[in-house]
Structure formats: structure tokens, C-alpha cells
Amino acid sequence: MTVAQPQPADHAMTTIADPSRELHDAFSAALSELHPSLTEIPDFTVEPAAKPEFGHYACNLALQLARPLKSNPRRIAEELVEAVAPRLSGIVERREIAGPGFINLHLDRRFLEGRLRDWLGAVTIAPVTNQKSINLEYVSANPTGPLLVVNGRAAALGSALAAVLRAVGHQVTEEYYVNDAGTQVLEFGKSVFGQNRDRYREAGWTIPDEIYAWGDDGGYAAETVAPVAERLYELRRREAAQSEQPGGPTFAEDDLLREIGDAVAVQFELQKESLHRFGAVFGVFEHEHALYAPPRGLAYTDVLDGFVFPTELALDSVPGPLLETYRLLVERGVTYEAEGATWLRTTDHGDDKDRVVVRSNGKPTYLLADIAYHLDKWKRLNENRERLLIDIWGPDHHGHILPTRAGLQAAGVPGAALEVLISGWVTFKQGERIVAMSKRQGNLVTLDDLIDEVGVDVARYMFLERSPESHLEFDLDLAAERSAENPAYYLQYAYTRICSIFANARKQGFKLDDLDTVDLTPLFTVNDDRDGSAVGRQTELLRQLIYYPGVVHEAAEHRAPQRLAAYLHQLAGLFHPYYKAVKVLIEDKATARARLALCRALQGVLRHGFGLLGLEAREEM
């Protein structure tokens, strides 16, 4: 899959700032000048105006000052408008006071033209002031089945969020936590073996009856384990063919443990293939079993056999981060013994009850493993920046948020250092039929199935257009449509239409490599279309274009890629009617070239946004 990149790499970058931040700073400075005795500037906003007739931005500072200054907000607004004027020279053409005291700002045409020209080359978004070092963990599915639609939603959310955070200057590590140290891997291994044991015998393996019976009760459906079983069968068939033992190799108890390890490894590789296909590329894969022992200390099967599968455990025998974390908690005096178990005082940090971290049988709880893993992530972050952990969890993990954060606080990590986003449920709908999803029962819709049906771009966009925590009913029939009803198709077709304009321009001999020098005046003066709306449509497209950096900043700040998806869809919704109503390649070359420059800027915004969402910028559809 070829995904749109935010900007070409072979041109000098132009850094584009969010005008609302420039305006906000100007008002803050003006207020400090007007009222130097005011000890604290109240929170106020400079936001895109609700309607074009209100200008480009609206500021509510005067309303926020009414109480602390004990004055009429319109009078305050009049003072602010006069005081801020020198600071807005070249940016704002007109300032108006509206309603109870809003200040509407109409941007200067020269400023708009400058922002349009910025988008004619390679661009980058101006970074935030406080650039963090962020570990973003997402998907992190058990390696006991294929990735499902709900995993795909988390993958789309995580990869898009990582791109948005990087776009505003944060350092981001994308991480996947492989939950391979639970008893579910035993059941999975049994299920795979149960599918293959007869074929193993046919391939030349000798399997004693007591070993053969091990595969009777795995619990995972044949459909779930079939791809893994097929790959393992091929591996065992080659092993049997290469065996020098008379009558072929014999399956022993040690081979059952190897069967589990190989089944998990194969399933994990299949999951990585699906993620890569979907455009989610991780920089780090961490395995849960490594919490028991350093990765080079013990093999995975040794960890399973020595620490995971036994019903009792002496935690002091565990040579890895689990024991280190347990000792840290004890040293900090935040644990106590009760009912034969070790408890953590999570109520000291806002939890509704204390939690067990070591059971009476000596085995660690999921919470202790989670604390150990998050401490490891925390230590790996760049300490020269403010550090932050962001986890994207499934919809059934709400109850784990508070204990995990409290546990980290008990270990000495600030509570604000962990943010958890919930990626909501997905219902897969086709016609009137709702498809349930269960790895164990086999009634599942896999991520690969979805990609095969509707493609990566449609799936990603439909996952990203809704807020992460909301329940998404994925309409397969709608996703398969190639019409304006399909929001992903509608969005991408805007980019394709712009590409077609440039293809025709080349055929007609238009010079396209110097659009940055074009006189843009016709965009504001020439109404040559049937209803005389060209200038109005172009002005509104420019209005939306300048909002883009702010949208990216908001999407990063609020961890909300859906805001970017909505913006791009709105931009496409303005361009499609413009394309139909206004002819770009007209005989008046000056006007045509100005409109080509506008189209080039819109193309740049769409391409940049597509790159952040992981969508392909298609020249043809």
C-alpha cells in the first residue's frame, strides 16, 4: 500500500503556524499592556468563526474579563480592539465587536495569499512549545488468534494519533505489547495440535496415545487456529522428512511445549503481517514473558514451563522485572500482607479498593505485570523531555485504568504520566445481519477479511471518523459503495479530481512549476461562473485552508484524529461543488493560473492530512 506522505522530501520545508495561536498571543500581550496589575490572564479562546460573515476567527477574551475587571464586556472589547491593532498589522484587516462582546477578526488578504503560497511547496506544521517524549502503545492483542475488526480500529487510531503527535513536534515510540504469558497460550497450543495431530502422523511422526490426547480440549475453534495449524503442519512435515530416526520422529512431552511456543510465534507473525498491511508499523514489540526473565536469560518455552504454567510460584525465583518491581513496591512501603497474599495500597492514590499484586500461591497478578511493564516503558523514554505514556485499550478494559495509574503512582511515577484511551466496540453489519466476534467460537470477522472486502483506506477512514470510545456500527454495504455516500470515497475523490485538473492543464500547455509566483488577485475579483459565486467559493476554501494547522494541533492535544478526519471531509465537501460550478482552465490565463494555485494548495493540505490518517492519495480512482 502506498500511503500519502505529509510532504515531499526533496524540497525545502516551509513551517506553517496556526494563526489562532498568533492571534491568541497578540491578545495576551495587549491585555498585559492594558492591565499590568492583572495577576492572572483568564482562559480564553481564539476559534474559527462559526460563519463566513463573522470573519475568520472569534475571540472571547472580553467576556472572560468581565468578572475580574468588573466591567461591561463590550467596553472591554473596545479597549482590546484598539490595543491589539498594532500587533495584528499584516495579519488582520478588520476587527468587529459582536453580540455581548465577541471580537470577530477578518484576516488580511495578503496574509491569506501568503498562507496559500506556503502550501505550494513542502510544508511542516509549527511544533508545540512543550514537545514530549511519548510511548504510544496500541492493539497489543493476545497472540492466540487473528486480529479482529476491533483490533483494526485500535490500529487505525494508534497509527493516526502517532502521526498527528509527531506532526506537532513530539517524539513518539509506537509499541505493541505481546500478551504471551497467560494460560490462554496453553489452550491455543492444544487447539493447534488438535487440528494437526492426525496429519502429523500421516507425515511420519509417531505420536503416543497419551500425547495425542493432549489436543482433545483446546477450546479454540478450528476456524480460528486454521492458518497457524497450516504453517505448523508444513514445519513439522519438513522435520519428519529430514528425520534420521527409523520410522520418523516421535512426539514427546517436550515437543508439546515447543508446539505452544511455535504456535504463538506463528500467530504473532501473522498478526504483524496484518498490521503492516493495514499501515500500522511499530517501532517496538515487547513480550509479556520477558517480565519474568530478561529476553536473553531464558527461552520463551522455559519461561512458560518454569513460571507461567505451574499453579504455584516462588516469586524470588523469577529473575526479571516482575521481581524487581515487587521489591521496589515493598521498599517504598506501599504493600502489606493479608489473607496470604500481598496487597498494594492503591487506595492511597484514588483507587476504590486496594489490589492484590501477589496471590497466595506466589504468582503475580495482572496488575503487578502491568506496573512492571509500564515502569519499563517509562524508563526507556527520553528524560530530556517531559515523558508521557499513552495506552489505547479495548472497550472491556475501563476497570483497569484506575488501578494501573494508582499502581504506577505507588511506584513513584506521576499520575498524569499515564493516559488511557478506550477504542470502542465495532459491530460488523452487512444488510440486516450483525456478525458476532469470538476467537474461541470461530464466529469472527478478521481485519484481513475487512481489508479484502473494502480496502485499507475505506476501513481506516470509517474507523477514524468517529470518536474513539463510541460504539461503531461498521456498514459493509456502505463501505463497498463507490459514491458520495461512502465518506472515504468522497474524500479521496476530491484529491483525484484535483489531480485530473492538473493532468488536463499539462495537456493544454499550462506552466505549472512557477505557481508560487502567480498573481492571486483573480481569486478575489473574478466572478465568471454562471451564478457569480466563484469568489465566494474560493474565499471559503481559503478560509478553511488556514484552519488546517490548528486542526492538527487540536487533534494532537485532544488525542482526537477524528477532528482531522472531519475537517478533511468538510474541505472535500467544499471542493466538489466548486469543481462543478467553477471552471478552472479558462481562456483567461491569469485567472486560470490563480485557480490552479488554489487547487495546488488544496492538494497539499489533502495530501498532508491523508498522510497523517494513513490514507493513500490516489491520482486515479
Coordinates of C-alpha atoms in Angstrom, one line a residue:
M1 CA 0.0 0.0 0.0
T2 CA 1.3 3.5 -0.9
V3 CA 0.2 5.9 1.8
A4 CA 0.2 9.7 1.2
Q5 CA 3.1 11.4 2.8
P6 CA 2.6 14.6 4.7
Q7 CA 5.0 16.4 2.4
P8 CA 7.5 15.7 -0.4
A9 CA 11.0 15.0 0.9
D10 CA 13.0 16.6 -1.9
H11 CA 12.1 20.3 -1.2
A12 CA 12.9 22.8 1.5
M13 CA 10.3 22.8 4.2
T14 CA 8.0 25.7 5.0
T15 CA 6.8 25.8 8.6
I16 CA 3.2 26.8 8.8
A17 CA 1.9 28.1 12.1
D18 CA -1.7 28.1 13.4
P19 CA -3.0 31.7 13.0
S20 CA -5.2 31.3 16.1
R21 CA -2.1 30.9 18.3
E22 CA -0.5 34.0 16.8
L23 CA -3.8 35.9 17.5
H24 CA -4.0 34.5 21.0
D25 CA -0.5 35.6 21.8
A26 CA -1.3 39.1 20.5
F27 CA -4.4 39.5 22.7
S28 CA -2.5 38.2 25.7
A29 CA 0.3 40.8 25.2
A30 CA -2.3 43.6 24.6
L31 CA -4.1 42.6 27.8
S32 CA -0.9 42.7 29.8
E33 CA -0.2 46.2 28.5
L34 CA -3.7 47.4 29.3
H35 CA -3.9 45.9 32.7
P36 CA -0.4 45.2 34.1
S37 CA -1.9 44.7 37.6
L38 CA -4.0 41.8 36.5
T39 CA -2.2 38.9 38.1
E40 CA -3.7 36.1 36.0
I41 CA -4.9 36.1 32.4
P42 CA -8.2 34.1 32.3
D43 CA -8.6 31.2 29.9
F44 CA -9.9 32.5 26.6
T45 CA -10.2 31.2 23.1
V46 CA -9.5 32.4 19.5
E47 CA -11.5 30.0 17.4
P48 CA -12.6 29.7 13.8
A49 CA -15.7 31.8 13.3
A50 CA -19.0 30.0 13.1
K51 CA -20.0 31.6 9.8
P52 CA -18.0 33.3 6.9
E53 CA -19.8 36.6 7.6
F54 CA -18.3 36.7 11.1
G55 CA -14.8 36.7 9.6
H56 CA -12.1 34.1 10.1
Y57 CA -11.7 33.9 13.9
A58 CA -13.7 35.0 17.0
C59 CA -12.1 35.9 20.4
N60 CA -14.0 35.7 23.7
L61 CA -11.4 37.4 25.9
A62 CA -13.6 40.4 26.7
L63 CA -16.3 38.1 28.0
Q64 CA -13.8 36.3 30.2
L65 CA -12.6 39.5 31.6
A66 CA -16.0 40.9 32.6
R67 CA -15.9 39.4 36.1
P68 CA -12.2 40.0 37.1
L69 CA -12.3 43.6 35.7
K70 CA -15.9 44.2 36.9
S71 CA -16.7 46.0 33.6
N72 CA -19.0 45.7 30.6
P73 CA -17.6 43.1 28.2
R74 CA -18.4 45.3 25.1
R75 CA -16.4 48.2 26.7
I76 CA -13.5 45.8 27.4
A77 CA -13.7 44.6 23.8
E78 CA -13.4 48.1 22.5
E79 CA -10.2 48.7 24.6
L80 CA -8.8 45.4 23.4
V81 CA -9.5 46.1 19.7
E82 CA -7.6 49.3 19.9
A83 CA -4.7 47.9 22.0
V84 CA -4.2 44.8 19.9
A85 CA -4.3 46.6 16.5
P86 CA -0.5 47.3 16.2
R87 CA 0.2 43.6 16.9
L88 CA -2.1 42.4 14.2
S89 CA -0.8 44.6 11.4
G90 CA -0.4 42.5 8.3
I91 CA -2.5 39.7 9.7
V92 CA -5.9 41.1 10.5
E93 CA -7.6 43.5 8.1
R94 CA -10.8 44.2 10.1
R95 CA -11.9 43.8 13.7
E96 CA -15.6 43.9 14.8
I97 CA -17.3 43.6 18.1
A98 CA -20.4 41.4 18.0
G99 CA -23.1 40.4 20.4
P100 CA -22.2 40.7 24.1
G101 CA -18.5 41.3 23.5
F102 CA -17.1 38.8 21.0
I103 CA -14.3 40.2 18.8
N104 CA -14.6 38.9 15.2
L105 CA -11.4 39.0 13.2
H106 CA -11.2 39.2 9.4
L107 CA -7.7 38.3 8.1
D108 CA -5.8 40.4 5.7
R109 CA -5.9 39.3 2.1
R110 CA -2.2 39.4 1.8
F111 CA -1.9 37.1 4.8
L112 CA -4.3 34.7 3.2
E113 CA -2.3 34.8 -0.1
G114 CA 0.9 34.1 1.8
R115 CA -0.6 31.1 3.5
L116 CA -1.8 29.8 0.2
R117 CA 1.7 30.2 -1.3
D118 CA 3.1 28.3 1.6
W119 CA 1.1 25.2 0.6
L120 CA 2.6 25.2 -2.9
G121 CA 5.7 23.6 -1.6
A122 CA 6.7 21.1 1.1
V123 CA 5.4 22.0 4.5
T124 CA 5.6 21.1 8.1
I125 CA 3.3 22.2 10.9
A126 CA 4.8 24.6 13.5
P127 CA 5.6 22.5 16.6
V128 CA 4.1 22.9 20.1
T129 CA 6.2 24.6 22.8
N130 CA 6.3 21.6 25.2
Q131 CA 7.5 18.8 23.0
K132 CA 7.1 15.5 24.9
S133 CA 8.7 12.1 24.7
I134 CA 5.7 9.7 24.3
N135 CA 5.4 6.0 24.3
L136 CA 2.2 5.1 22.5
E137 CA 1.1 1.5 23.0
Y138 CA -1.9 0.2 21.0
V139 CA -3.5 -3.0 19.7
S140 CA -1.5 -5.4 21.9
A141 CA -3.7 -8.4 21.2
N142 CA -3.2 -11.8 22.6
P143 CA -1.2 -14.0 20.1
T144 CA -4.0 -16.6 20.2
G145 CA -5.9 -15.7 17.1
P146 CA -6.1 -13.4 14.1
L147 CA -6.6 -9.7 14.6
L148 CA -10.3 -8.7 14.5
V149 CA -12.2 -5.7 13.4
V150 CA -12.0 -4.2 16.9
N151 CA -8.2 -4.5 16.7
G152 CA -8.2 -2.8 13.4
R153 CA -10.0 0.1 14.9
A154 CA -7.3 0.4 17.6
A155 CA -4.6 0.1 14.9
A156 CA -6.1 2.9 12.8
L157 CA -6.5 5.1 15.9
G158 CA -3.0 4.5 17.2
S159 CA -1.1 4.9 14.0
A160 CA -3.0 8.1 13.1
L161 CA -2.5 9.5 16.6
A162 CA 1.2 8.8 16.4
A163 CA 1.5 10.6 13.1
V164 CA -0.5 13.6 14.4
L165 CA 1.6 13.8 17.5
R166 CA 4.8 13.7 15.5
A167 CA 3.5 16.4 13.2
V168 CA 3.4 18.9 16.1
G169 CA 6.9 18.0 17.3
H170 CA 6.5 15.2 19.9
Q171 CA 8.9 12.2 19.9
V172 CA 6.7 9.1 19.6
T173 CA 7.5 5.5 20.0
E174 CA 4.8 3.1 18.7
E175 CA 4.8 0.0 20.8
Y176 CA 3.0 -3.3 20.7
Y177 CA 2.8 -5.5 23.9
V178 CA 2.5 -9.2 23.1
N179 CA 0.4 -10.8 25.9
D180 CA 2.1 -14.2 25.6
A181 CA 2.4 -15.2 29.3
G182 CA -1.1 -16.3 30.2
T183 CA -2.7 -19.7 30.3
Q184 CA -4.6 -18.9 27.1
V185 CA -1.5 -19.8 25.2
L186 CA -1.7 -23.3 26.6
E187 CA -5.3 -23.7 25.3
F188 CA -4.3 -22.2 22.0
G189 CA -1.4 -24.6 21.6
K190 CA -3.6 -27.5 22.4
S191 CA -6.1 -26.4 19.8
V192 CA -3.5 -26.1 17.1
F193 CA -2.1 -29.5 18.0
G194 CA -5.6 -31.0 18.0
Q195 CA -6.1 -29.8 14.4
N196 CA -2.8 -31.2 13.2
R197 CA -2.2 -34.4 15.2
D198 CA -3.7 -36.8 12.6
R199 CA -1.8 -35.0 9.8
Y200 CA 1.4 -35.2 11.8
R201 CA 1.0 -39.0 12.0
E202 CA 0.4 -39.1 8.2
A203 CA 3.5 -37.0 7.7
G204 CA 5.7 -39.5 9.6
W205 CA 5.5 -38.6 13.2
T206 CA 4.9 -41.2 15.9
I207 CA 2.5 -39.8 18.5
P208 CA 1.8 -41.9 21.6
D209 CA -1.8 -42.0 22.6
E210 CA -1.2 -40.1 25.9
I211 CA 0.4 -37.3 23.8
Y212 CA -2.3 -37.5 21.2
A213 CA -5.0 -36.9 23.9
W214 CA -3.4 -33.6 24.8
G215 CA -5.1 -32.0 21.9
D216 CA -8.7 -33.0 22.9
D217 CA -9.7 -29.9 24.8
G218 CA -8.0 -26.8 23.5
G219 CA -11.2 -24.8 23.3
Y220 CA -10.4 -22.6 20.2
A221 CA -12.5 -23.2 17.1
A222 CA -10.9 -24.8 14.0
E223 CA -11.6 -21.6 12.0
T224 CA -9.6 -19.6 14.5
V225 CA -6.5 -21.7 14.5
A226 CA -6.5 -22.9 10.9
P227 CA -3.9 -20.5 9.4
V228 CA -1.5 -21.3 12.3
A229 CA -2.1 -25.0 12.1
E230 CA -1.4 -25.0 8.4
R231 CA 2.0 -23.3 8.8
L232 CA 3.0 -25.5 11.7
Y233 CA 2.0 -28.6 9.8
E234 CA 4.4 -27.6 7.0
L235 CA 7.1 -27.1 9.5
R236 CA 6.5 -30.5 11.2
R237 CA 6.2 -32.2 7.8
R238 CA 9.7 -30.9 6.8
E239 CA 11.1 -32.0 10.2
A240 CA 9.7 -35.5 9.7
A241 CA 11.1 -35.7 6.2
Q242 CA 14.6 -34.7 7.4
S243 CA 14.5 -37.0 10.4
E244 CA 17.1 -39.8 10.5
Q245 CA 15.2 -41.8 13.1
P246 CA 13.8 -45.1 11.9
G247 CA 10.1 -44.8 11.4
G248 CA 10.3 -41.0 11.8
P249 CA 10.5 -38.7 14.8
T250 CA 8.4 -39.3 18.0
F251 CA 6.4 -36.6 19.6
A252 CA 7.4 -36.3 23.2
E253 CA 6.2 -34.1 26.1
D254 CA 8.9 -31.5 25.4
D255 CA 7.5 -31.3 21.9
L256 CA 4.1 -30.2 23.3
L257 CA 5.8 -27.2 24.9
R258 CA 7.5 -26.5 21.7
E259 CA 4.2 -26.7 19.9
I260 CA 2.8 -24.0 22.1
G261 CA 5.9 -21.7 21.5
D262 CA 5.8 -22.3 17.8
A263 CA 2.0 -21.7 17.6
V264 CA 2.3 -18.4 19.4
A265 CA 5.3 -17.3 17.3
V266 CA 3.4 -18.2 14.1
Q267 CA 0.3 -16.4 15.2
F268 CA 2.3 -13.3 16.2
E269 CA 3.9 -13.2 12.7
L270 CA 0.5 -13.4 11.1
Q271 CA -0.7 -10.5 13.3
K272 CA 2.3 -8.4 12.3
E273 CA 1.6 -9.1 8.6
S274 CA -2.0 -7.9 9.0
L275 CA -0.8 -4.8 10.9
H276 CA 1.8 -3.9 8.2
R277 CA -0.8 -4.4 5.5
F278 CA -3.1 -2.1 7.4
G279 CA -0.5 0.6 7.7
A280 CA 0.4 0.2 11.4
V281 CA 4.2 -0.1 11.7
F282 CA 5.5 -0.5 15.2
G283 CA 9.0 0.5 16.3
V284 CA 9.0 -1.7 19.4
F285 CA 7.5 -5.1 20.2
E286 CA 7.7 -6.1 23.9
H287 CA 6.7 -9.5 25.1
E288 CA 5.0 -10.2 28.4
H289 CA 7.1 -13.3 29.1
A290 CA 10.2 -11.0 29.2
L291 CA 8.9 -9.6 32.5
Y292 CA 9.7 -13.0 34.1
A293 CA 13.3 -13.1 32.8
P294 CA 15.5 -11.0 30.6
P295 CA 15.0 -11.8 26.9
R296 CA 18.4 -13.4 26.7
G297 CA 18.1 -15.1 30.0
L298 CA 15.6 -17.9 29.3
A299 CA 13.8 -19.2 26.2
Y300 CA 10.1 -18.5 25.9
T301 CA 9.2 -22.1 26.5
D302 CA 11.4 -22.2 29.6
V303 CA 9.5 -19.2 31.0
L304 CA 6.2 -20.9 30.3
D305 CA 7.3 -24.2 31.8
G306 CA 9.1 -22.6 34.8
F307 CA 6.9 -19.7 35.8
V308 CA 3.6 -19.4 33.9
F309 CA 2.1 -22.8 33.8
P310 CA 2.9 -24.0 37.4
T311 CA 0.0 -23.5 39.8
E312 CA 2.4 -22.2 42.5
L313 CA 5.4 -20.0 42.2
A314 CA 8.2 -18.6 44.4
L315 CA 8.4 -15.1 43.2
D316 CA 12.0 -14.8 44.4
S317 CA 13.0 -17.3 41.7
V318 CA 11.8 -15.0 38.9
P319 CA 14.9 -13.2 37.6
G320 CA 13.3 -10.4 35.7
P321 CA 11.3 -7.1 36.0
L322 CA 8.4 -8.7 37.9
L323 CA 10.6 -9.4 40.9
E324 CA 12.3 -6.0 40.6
T325 CA 9.0 -4.2 40.6
Y326 CA 7.7 -6.2 43.5
R327 CA 10.8 -5.4 45.6
L328 CA 10.5 -1.7 44.6
L329 CA 6.9 -1.6 45.9
V330 CA 7.9 -3.3 49.1
E331 CA 10.8 -0.9 49.6
R332 CA 8.6 2.0 49.2
G333 CA 6.3 0.7 51.9
V334 CA 3.2 0.6 49.8
T335 CA 2.4 -3.1 50.2
Y336 CA 1.0 -5.2 53.0
E337 CA 0.2 -8.9 53.7
A338 CA -3.3 -10.1 54.2
E339 CA -5.1 -13.4 53.6
G340 CA -1.9 -15.0 52.5
A341 CA -1.4 -12.5 49.6
T342 CA 0.5 -9.3 49.0
W343 CA -1.7 -6.2 48.6
L344 CA -0.9 -2.8 47.1
R345 CA -2.3 0.3 48.8
T346 CA -3.8 1.7 45.6
T347 CA -6.5 3.5 47.7
D348 CA -3.8 6.0 48.7
H349 CA -3.8 7.1 45.0
G350 CA -7.6 7.3 44.3
D351 CA -8.5 3.7 43.7
D352 CA -11.7 2.4 45.2
K353 CA -10.0 -0.6 46.9
D354 CA -6.6 -2.0 47.5
R355 CA -5.4 -4.6 44.9
V356 CA -3.6 -7.9 45.2
V357 CA -0.2 -7.9 43.4
V358 CA 1.0 -11.4 44.5
R359 CA -1.5 -14.2 45.1
S360 CA -1.4 -16.6 48.0
N361 CA 0.1 -19.2 45.6
G362 CA 3.0 -16.8 44.9
K363 CA 2.0 -16.0 41.4
P364 CA 1.9 -12.3 40.2
T365 CA -1.4 -10.7 39.3
Y366 CA -2.1 -9.0 36.1
L367 CA -1.7 -5.6 37.9
L368 CA 1.9 -6.4 39.0
A369 CA 2.8 -7.3 35.5
D370 CA 1.2 -4.1 34.2
I371 CA 3.1 -2.0 36.6
A372 CA 6.3 -3.7 35.7
Y373 CA 5.7 -3.2 32.0
H374 CA 4.8 0.4 32.4
L375 CA 7.8 1.1 34.5
D376 CA 10.0 -0.4 31.8
K377 CA 8.3 1.9 29.2
W378 CA 8.8 4.9 31.4
K379 CA 12.5 4.2 31.9
R380 CA 13.0 3.9 28.1
L381 CA 11.6 7.3 27.3
N382 CA 13.9 10.3 26.7
E383 CA 14.4 12.0 30.0
N384 CA 15.5 15.3 28.4
R385 CA 11.8 15.9 27.5
E386 CA 8.6 15.6 29.6
R387 CA 7.7 12.0 29.4
L388 CA 4.2 10.6 28.7
L389 CA 2.7 7.1 28.4
I390 CA -0.4 6.8 26.2
D391 CA -2.2 3.4 26.1
I392 CA -5.0 2.5 23.7
W393 CA -7.1 -0.3 25.3
G394 CA -10.0 -2.3 24.3
P395 CA -13.6 -1.5 25.3
D396 CA -13.7 -4.1 28.1
H397 CA -10.7 -2.5 30.0
H398 CA -12.3 0.5 31.6
G399 CA -11.9 -1.0 35.0
H400 CA -8.1 -1.4 34.7
I401 CA -7.4 2.3 34.2
L402 CA -7.6 3.5 37.8
P403 CA -5.7 0.5 39.4
T404 CA -2.9 0.8 36.8
R405 CA -2.5 4.5 37.3
A406 CA -2.6 4.1 41.1
G407 CA -0.1 1.3 40.9
L408 CA 2.3 3.5 38.9
Q409 CA 1.9 6.3 41.4
A410 CA 2.7 3.9 44.2
A411 CA 5.9 3.0 42.3
G412 CA 6.9 6.7 42.1
V413 CA 5.6 7.7 38.6
P414 CA 3.4 10.8 38.4
G415 CA -0.3 10.0 37.9
A416 CA -0.5 12.4 34.9
A417 CA 2.2 10.4 33.2
L418 CA -0.3 7.8 32.0
E419 CA -3.2 8.5 29.6
V420 CA -5.5 5.7 28.6
L421 CA -7.8 5.9 25.5
I422 CA -10.5 3.4 25.0
S423 CA -11.1 2.1 21.5
G424 CA -14.8 1.2 21.4
W425 CA -16.7 -1.8 20.2
V426 CA -17.2 -2.5 16.5
T427 CA -20.3 -4.2 15.2
F428 CA -19.9 -5.5 11.7
K429 CA -23.1 -5.1 9.7
Q430 CA -24.0 -6.4 6.3
G431 CA -27.6 -5.9 5.3
E432 CA -29.6 -6.6 8.4
R433 CA -27.2 -9.2 9.7
I434 CA -24.9 -8.5 12.7
V435 CA -21.8 -10.7 12.9
A436 CA -20.6 -11.6 16.4
M437 CA -16.8 -11.8 17.1
S438 CA -15.2 -14.5 19.2
K439 CA -11.8 -16.1 18.8
R440 CA -12.7 -19.2 20.7
Q441 CA -16.1 -19.9 19.0
G442 CA -14.8 -19.0 15.5
N443 CA -17.6 -16.6 14.6
L444 CA -15.3 -13.8 13.7
V445 CA -14.6 -11.0 11.2
T446 CA -10.9 -10.6 10.9
L447 CA -9.0 -7.5 10.0
D448 CA -7.8 -9.2 6.8
D449 CA -11.4 -10.1 5.9
L450 CA -12.3 -6.4 6.2
I451 CA -9.3 -5.3 4.1
D452 CA -10.2 -7.8 1.4
E453 CA -13.8 -6.6 1.3
V454 CA -13.4 -2.8 1.4
G455 CA -9.7 -1.9 1.2
V456 CA -7.4 -0.3 3.7
D457 CA -8.4 3.3 3.0
V458 CA -12.1 2.8 3.5
A459 CA -11.6 0.8 6.6
R460 CA -9.2 3.2 8.2
Y461 CA -11.3 6.3 7.4
M462 CA -14.5 4.7 8.7
F463 CA -12.7 3.7 11.9
L464 CA -11.3 7.3 12.3
E465 CA -14.3 9.4 11.5
R466 CA -15.9 8.6 14.9
S467 CA -14.7 9.4 18.4
P468 CA -12.5 6.5 19.6
E469 CA -14.7 5.4 22.5
S470 CA -18.0 5.4 20.6
H471 CA -19.7 2.2 19.5
L472 CA -19.1 1.9 15.8
E473 CA -21.6 0.1 13.6
F474 CA -19.5 -0.7 10.5
D475 CA -21.8 -0.8 7.5
L476 CA -20.1 -3.1 5.0
D477 CA -22.6 -2.3 2.2
L478 CA -21.9 1.4 2.6
A479 CA -18.1 0.8 2.7
A480 CA -18.3 -1.1 -0.6
E481 CA -20.0 1.7 -2.4
R482 CA -18.1 3.9 -4.9
S483 CA -20.2 7.0 -4.5
A484 CA -20.6 10.2 -2.5
E485 CA -22.5 8.2 0.1
N486 CA -19.2 6.5 1.1
P487 CA -17.4 9.1 3.1
A488 CA -13.9 7.7 2.4
Y489 CA -14.6 7.6 -1.4
Y490 CA -16.0 11.1 -1.3
L491 CA -12.9 12.4 0.5
Q492 CA -10.3 10.7 -1.7
Y493 CA -12.2 11.6 -4.9
A494 CA -11.6 15.3 -4.1
Y495 CA -7.9 14.7 -4.4
T496 CA -8.3 12.7 -7.5
R497 CA -10.3 15.5 -9.1
I498 CA -7.6 18.0 -8.4
C499 CA -5.1 15.6 -10.0
S500 CA -7.3 15.5 -13.1
I501 CA -7.3 19.3 -13.3
F502 CA -3.5 19.3 -13.4
A503 CA -3.4 16.5 -15.9
N504 CA -5.6 18.5 -18.2
A505 CA -3.6 21.6 -17.5
R506 CA -0.5 19.9 -18.7
K507 CA -2.2 18.8 -21.9
Q508 CA -3.3 22.3 -22.5
G509 CA 0.2 23.7 -22.1
F510 CA -0.2 25.5 -18.7
K511 CA 3.1 26.1 -17.0
L512 CA 2.9 24.5 -13.5
D513 CA 6.3 24.8 -12.0
D514 CA 6.1 28.5 -11.0
L515 CA 2.6 28.7 -9.4
D516 CA 4.2 30.3 -6.4
T517 CA 4.8 33.5 -8.4
V518 CA 1.2 33.7 -9.7
D519 CA -0.8 36.9 -9.1
L520 CA -3.6 35.6 -6.9
T521 CA -5.8 38.7 -7.3
P522 CA -8.3 37.0 -9.6
L523 CA -9.3 34.7 -6.7
F524 CA -10.8 37.7 -5.0
T525 CA -12.1 39.6 -8.0
V526 CA -13.2 37.4 -11.0
N527 CA -16.8 36.0 -10.9
D528 CA -17.1 34.4 -14.3
D529 CA -19.2 31.4 -13.5
R530 CA -22.9 31.1 -14.1
D531 CA -24.2 32.2 -10.7
G532 CA -21.3 34.6 -9.9
S533 CA -20.2 32.5 -6.9
A534 CA -16.5 31.9 -7.8
V535 CA -15.1 34.5 -5.5
G536 CA -17.3 33.4 -2.6
R537 CA -16.4 29.7 -3.1
Q538 CA -12.7 30.5 -3.4
T539 CA -12.7 32.7 -0.3
E540 CA -14.4 30.0 1.7
L541 CA -11.8 27.4 0.5
L542 CA -9.0 29.8 1.6
R543 CA -10.8 30.3 4.9
Q544 CA -10.8 26.6 5.6
L545 CA -7.2 26.2 4.3
I546 CA -5.8 28.5 7.0
Y547 CA -7.6 26.4 9.7
Y548 CA -5.6 23.3 8.9
P549 CA -2.6 23.7 11.2
G550 CA -5.0 24.4 14.1
V551 CA -7.0 21.3 13.4
V552 CA -3.8 19.2 13.5
H553 CA -2.8 20.9 16.8
E554 CA -6.2 20.2 18.3
A555 CA -6.2 16.6 17.1
A556 CA -2.9 16.1 18.9
E557 CA -3.8 18.0 22.0
H558 CA -7.1 16.2 22.5
R559 CA -5.9 12.8 21.1
A560 CA -8.7 13.1 18.6
P561 CA -7.8 12.1 15.0
Q562 CA -11.5 12.2 14.2
R563 CA -11.2 16.0 14.2
L564 CA -8.8 15.8 11.3
A565 CA -11.0 13.3 9.5
A566 CA -14.0 15.6 9.9
Y567 CA -12.0 18.6 8.7
L568 CA -10.8 16.9 5.6
H569 CA -14.3 15.7 4.8
Q570 CA -15.6 19.2 5.1
L571 CA -12.9 20.5 2.9
A572 CA -13.8 17.9 0.3
G573 CA -17.4 19.0 0.7
L574 CA -16.5 22.5 -0.3
F575 CA -14.3 21.5 -3.2
H576 CA -16.7 19.1 -5.0
P577 CA -19.3 21.8 -5.6
Y578 CA -16.5 24.3 -6.5
Y579 CA -15.3 21.8 -9.1
K580 CA -18.7 21.5 -10.7
A581 CA -19.6 25.2 -10.6
V582 CA -16.3 27.0 -11.4
K583 CA -14.2 26.2 -14.5
V584 CA -10.5 26.3 -13.6
L585 CA -8.9 26.0 -17.0
I586 CA -10.5 29.0 -18.7
E587 CA -9.1 31.2 -21.6
D588 CA -8.2 34.0 -19.2
K589 CA -4.7 32.6 -18.3
A590 CA -4.2 34.9 -15.3
T591 CA -7.4 33.7 -13.6
A592 CA -6.8 30.1 -14.6
R593 CA -3.3 30.1 -13.1
A594 CA -4.6 31.7 -9.9
R595 CA -7.2 29.0 -9.6
L596 CA -4.5 26.4 -10.3
A597 CA -2.5 27.8 -7.4
L598 CA -5.5 27.4 -5.2
C599 CA -6.0 23.8 -6.3
R600 CA -2.3 23.1 -5.7
A601 CA -2.6 24.4 -2.1
L602 CA -5.8 22.4 -1.5
Q603 CA -4.0 19.3 -2.9
G604 CA -1.1 19.9 -0.5
V605 CA -3.5 20.1 2.5
L606 CA -5.3 17.0 1.5
R607 CA -2.1 15.1 0.9
H608 CA -0.7 16.1 4.2
G609 CA -3.9 15.2 6.0
F610 CA -4.1 11.8 4.2
G611 CA -0.5 11.1 5.3
L612 CA -1.4 11.7 8.9
L613 CA -4.5 9.4 8.7
G614 CA -2.7 6.7 6.8
L615 CA -4.7 7.1 3.6
E616 CA -3.5 6.9 0.0
A617 CA -3.6 10.0 -2.1
R618 CA -4.9 8.5 -5.3
E619 CA -4.4 10.2 -8.7
E620 CA -6.9 7.9 -10.2
M621 CA -9.9 6.0 -8.8

